[in-house]
Short mmCIF file of C-alpha atoms in Angstrom, two decimals:
data_model
loop_
_atom_site.label_atom_id
_atom_site.label_comp_id
_atom_site.label_asym_id
_atom_site.label_seq_id
_atom_site.Cartn_x
_atom_site.Cartn_y
_atom_site.Cartn_z
CA ASP E 517 24.62 57.74 23.00
CA ALA E 518 25.47 61.33 22.06
CA LYS E 519 27.64 61.95 19.06
CA THR E 520 30.96 63.76 19.09
CA THR E 521 32.70 66.14 16.71
CA GLN E 522 36.48 66.12 16.38
CA PRO E 523 38.85 67.77 13.91
CA THR E 524 39.98 65.41 11.20
CA SER E 525 43.66 66.00 11.78
CA MET E 526 46.13 67.99 13.84
CA ASP E 527 49.88 68.50 13.99
CA CYS E 528 51.98 68.99 17.10
CA ALA E 529 55.68 69.66 17.54
CA GLU E 530 57.59 67.06 19.50
CA GLY E 531 57.97 68.05 23.15
CA ARG E 532 55.05 70.44 23.08
CA ALA E 533 51.63 69.84 24.57
CA ALA E 534 49.05 68.34 22.24
CA ASN E 535 45.53 69.63 22.89
CA LEU E 536 42.85 67.58 21.17
CA PRO E 537 39.34 69.09 21.27
CA CYS E 538 36.03 67.28 21.21
CA ASN E 539 32.50 68.67 21.04
CA HIS E 540 29.65 66.67 22.54
CA SER E 541 26.88 69.23 22.84
CA THR E 542 24.08 66.66 23.28
CA ILE E 543 25.74 64.67 26.04
CA SER E 544 23.37 63.33 28.69
CA GLY E 545 23.88 63.56 32.42
CA ASN E 546 24.82 59.91 32.81
CA GLU E 547 27.28 59.80 29.91
CA TYR E 548 31.02 59.75 30.42
CA VAL E 549 33.63 61.12 28.04
CA TYR E 550 36.14 58.48 26.99
CA TRP E 551 39.33 58.82 24.97
CA TYR E 552 41.05 56.02 23.09
CA ARG E 553 43.88 56.07 20.59
CA GLN E 554 44.96 53.76 17.80
CA ILE E 555 48.56 53.64 16.72
CA HIS E 556 49.02 52.49 13.13
CA SER E 557 46.71 49.49 12.78
CA GLN E 558 47.22 48.27 16.34
CA GLY E 559 44.23 47.66 18.56
CA PRO E 560 42.82 50.81 20.17
CA GLN E 561 44.24 51.75 23.55
CA TYR E 562 42.23 53.24 26.39
CA ILE E 563 43.64 56.58 27.56
CA ILE E 564 41.34 58.25 30.07
CA HIS E 565 37.72 58.99 30.90
CA GLY E 566 35.71 61.41 33.02
CA LEU E 567 32.21 62.50 33.94
CA LYS E 568 32.35 66.07 35.22
CA ASN E 569 35.67 66.69 36.86
CA ASN E 570 39.01 67.05 35.18
CA GLU E 571 41.05 63.87 35.25
CA THR E 572 44.75 63.10 34.99
CA ASN E 573 46.69 59.88 34.70
CA GLU E 574 50.15 58.85 33.59
CA MET E 575 49.22 59.21 29.93
CA ALA E 576 47.14 62.38 29.68
CA SER E 577 44.83 64.94 31.20
CA LEU E 578 41.16 65.39 30.39
CA ILE E 579 39.55 68.80 30.75
CA ILE E 580 35.74 68.87 30.63
CA THR E 581 33.92 72.19 30.41
CA GLU E 582 31.49 73.06 33.16
CA ASP E 583 28.48 72.62 30.87
CA ARG E 584 30.01 69.30 29.70
CA LYS E 585 29.40 70.17 26.06
CA SER E 586 33.05 69.90 25.13
CA SER E 587 36.31 68.46 26.37
CA THR E 588 40.03 68.54 25.62
CA LEU E 589 42.53 65.75 25.85
CA ILE E 590 45.99 67.01 26.72
CA LEU E 591 49.19 65.09 26.07
CA PRO E 592 51.62 67.25 28.07
CA HIS E 593 54.84 66.46 26.21
CA ALA E 594 54.06 64.83 22.89
CA THR E 595 56.56 62.38 21.43
CA LEU E 596 56.76 60.77 18.02
CA ARG E 597 55.23 57.65 19.57
CA ASP E 598 52.05 59.63 20.27
CA THR E 599 51.31 59.86 16.55
CA ALA E 600 47.96 58.08 16.29
CA VAL E 601 44.25 58.46 15.68
CA TYR E 602 42.52 59.72 18.84
CA TYR E 603 38.88 58.89 19.44
CA CYS E 604 36.57 60.84 21.73
CA ILE E 605 33.50 58.81 22.73
CA VAL E 606 30.58 59.61 25.00
CA PHE E 607 29.32 56.50 26.68
CA SER E 608 26.78 55.61 29.34
CA GLY E 609 27.52 51.91 29.64
CA ASN E 610 23.97 51.03 28.61
CA THR E 611 24.91 50.54 24.97
CA PRO E 612 28.12 49.25 23.43
CA LEU E 613 31.11 51.46 22.73
CA VAL E 614 30.79 53.05 19.28
CA PHE E 615 33.76 54.71 17.58
CA GLY E 616 33.61 57.75 15.31
CA LYS E 617 36.29 58.87 12.86
CA GLY E 618 38.61 60.45 15.42
CA THR E 619 41.45 62.95 15.04
CA ARG E 620 44.67 61.96 13.34
CA LEU E 621 47.46 63.51 15.41
CA SER E 622 50.85 63.82 13.78
CA VAL E 623 53.74 64.64 16.09
CA ILE E 624 56.49 66.30 14.13
CA ALA E 625 60.18 66.29 15.05
CA ASN F 1010 47.83 38.05 32.32
CA ALA F 1011 47.90 37.60 28.57
CA GLY F 1012 45.12 40.15 28.09
CA VAL F 1013 43.00 39.69 24.96
CA THR F 1014 44.37 37.07 22.58
CA GLN F 1015 43.18 36.85 18.99
CA THR F 1016 43.97 34.03 16.61
CA PRO F 1017 44.90 33.78 13.84
CA LYS F 1018 46.77 37.03 13.20
CA PHE F 1019 46.47 36.67 9.44
CA GLN F 1020 44.09 34.65 7.26
CA VAL F 1021 43.28 34.37 3.57
CA LEU F 1022 39.96 32.82 2.62
CA LYS F 1023 38.31 32.01 -0.64
CA THR F 1024 34.85 33.38 -1.31
CA GLY F 1025 32.24 31.10 0.19
CA GLN F 1026 34.50 29.52 2.79
CA SER F 1027 33.63 29.69 6.46
CA MET F 1028 35.91 30.20 9.42
CA THR F 1029 36.01 31.17 13.06
CA LEU F 1030 38.06 34.00 14.49
CA GLN F 1031 39.05 33.22 18.03
CA CYS F 1032 39.11 35.67 20.92
CA ALA F 1033 40.07 34.78 24.47
CA GLN F 1034 40.67 36.89 27.57
CA ASP F 1035 42.04 35.83 30.94
CA MET F 1036 40.92 38.86 32.96
CA ASN F 1037 37.48 37.51 33.90
CA HIS F 1038 35.85 40.35 31.99
CA GLU F 1039 32.09 40.16 31.50
CA TYR F 1040 31.86 42.46 28.49
CA MET F 1041 33.28 41.48 25.11
CA SER F 1042 32.88 42.95 21.63
CA TRP F 1043 33.93 42.37 18.04
CA TYR F 1044 34.78 45.25 15.69
CA ARG F 1045 35.90 45.44 12.11
CA GLN F 1046 38.06 48.14 10.61
CA ASP F 1047 38.27 48.65 6.87
CA PRO F 1048 41.30 50.45 5.38
CA GLY F 1049 41.34 54.12 6.33
CA MET F 1050 38.09 53.80 8.28
CA GLY F 1051 37.04 53.81 11.89
CA LEU F 1052 35.96 50.78 13.89
CA ARG F 1053 32.45 49.38 13.42
CA LEU F 1054 30.79 47.15 15.96
CA ILE F 1055 29.75 43.70 14.74
CA HIS F 1056 28.47 41.86 17.83
CA TYR F 1057 28.86 42.20 21.55
CA SER F 1058 28.22 40.24 24.75
CA VAL F 1059 27.46 41.39 28.29
CA GLY F 1060 28.13 37.99 29.82
CA ALA F 1061 28.21 34.26 29.19
CA GLY F 1062 25.16 33.18 27.25
CA ILE F 1063 24.18 36.73 26.24
CA THR F 1064 24.98 38.27 22.87
CA ASP F 1065 23.54 41.07 20.76
CA GLN F 1066 24.02 42.67 17.37
CA GLY F 1067 26.03 45.79 16.69
CA GLU F 1068 26.10 48.08 13.65
CA VAL F 1069 27.19 45.55 11.01
CA PRO F 1070 26.15 42.02 12.11
CA ASN F 1071 25.16 40.54 8.73
CA GLY F 1072 27.30 37.60 7.68
CA TYR F 1073 28.62 36.95 11.19
CA ASN F 1074 27.58 34.78 14.10
CA VAL F 1075 28.80 34.79 17.69
CA SER F 1076 28.31 32.74 20.81
CA ARG F 1077 29.47 33.14 24.40
CA SER F 1078 29.47 29.79 26.15
CA THR F 1079 32.19 30.81 28.63
CA THR F 1080 33.33 34.09 30.15
CA GLU F 1081 36.77 33.70 28.58
CA ASP F 1082 35.92 33.03 24.94
CA PHE F 1083 33.97 34.98 22.32
CA PRO F 1084 34.47 33.46 18.86
CA LEU F 1085 33.29 35.20 15.68
CA ARG F 1086 32.10 32.99 12.84
CA LEU F 1087 32.03 33.99 9.21
CA LEU F 1088 29.31 31.91 7.62
CA SER F 1089 30.18 32.30 3.92
CA ALA F 1090 33.08 34.66 3.35
CA ALA F 1091 32.69 37.49 0.84
CA PRO F 1092 35.30 39.97 -0.47
CA SER F 1093 33.40 42.72 1.39
CA GLN F 1094 34.46 41.05 4.63
CA THR F 1095 38.11 41.76 3.93
CA SER F 1096 39.06 43.77 6.98
CA VAL F 1097 40.95 43.85 10.24
CA TYR F 1098 38.96 42.38 13.09
CA PHE F 1099 39.45 43.47 16.68
CA CYS F 1100 38.13 41.82 19.80
CA ALA F 1101 37.81 43.79 23.04
CA SER F 1102 36.85 43.10 26.65
CA SER F 1103 36.05 45.16 29.70
CA GLN F 1104 35.52 44.61 33.40
CA ASP F 1105 32.43 46.78 33.76
CA ARG F 1106 32.48 49.04 30.68
CA LEU F 1107 31.80 52.26 32.49
CA ASN F 1108 34.50 52.59 35.10
CA TYR F 1109 37.21 50.80 33.17
CA GLY F 1110 38.25 51.08 29.59
CA TYR F 1111 38.10 48.28 27.08
CA THR F 1112 41.21 46.21 26.39
CA PHE F 1113 41.69 45.37 22.73
CA GLY F 1114 43.42 42.48 21.07
CA SER F 1115 46.05 42.96 18.37
CA GLY F 1116 43.66 42.07 15.57
CA THR F 1117 43.12 39.48 12.85
CA ARG F 1118 43.85 40.61 9.31
CA LEU F 1119 41.46 38.79 6.99
CA THR F 1120 41.58 38.81 3.21
CA VAL F 1121 38.80 37.20 1.18
CA VAL F 1122 39.70 36.48 -2.44
#
């Protein structure tokens, strides 16, 4: 599976939108972009995934560029409970899910 | 649904001891995986299974065995515990991996002394 590049850490003010970028320039046509998060030593939590189109659910929005080489996870109104490590993973389903180092998001009051 | 249940939540072992970490899911998921997470690090895949009777190695399989005799259970066995295996272990399952995300258990915190 293609590798991803994420910033090591980011800060976001409470109530503002958190925009987490991810580069996946070598993504293949059959690979999806997945986002998970891990809140302080809990098990990771699935957030959202997409192939080409932008996706939205109750937790977040996922914006994928037209060339699919990068994406952005958007938490529209970040709260303190969104402080976590966020993992961007490209995944085709043919190999197991492999986690990188992720982005540590700190939501600040 | 209980989701993914891991037992025990905490365990202390002496070097050389063996033990089995239990993982059970009640969602009829075919895909199950074991990960370990060392302090301040990301998750690393140990072993995974794509269905009953089928298992394969991940990134860090040495020192661990798995089996998948039923869809529900995916136990992880430590053959001879070493201090390097001190970690938090997470089990995960998924319905079809691609169209649904993985559901993770709450973890087993293992210390080997």
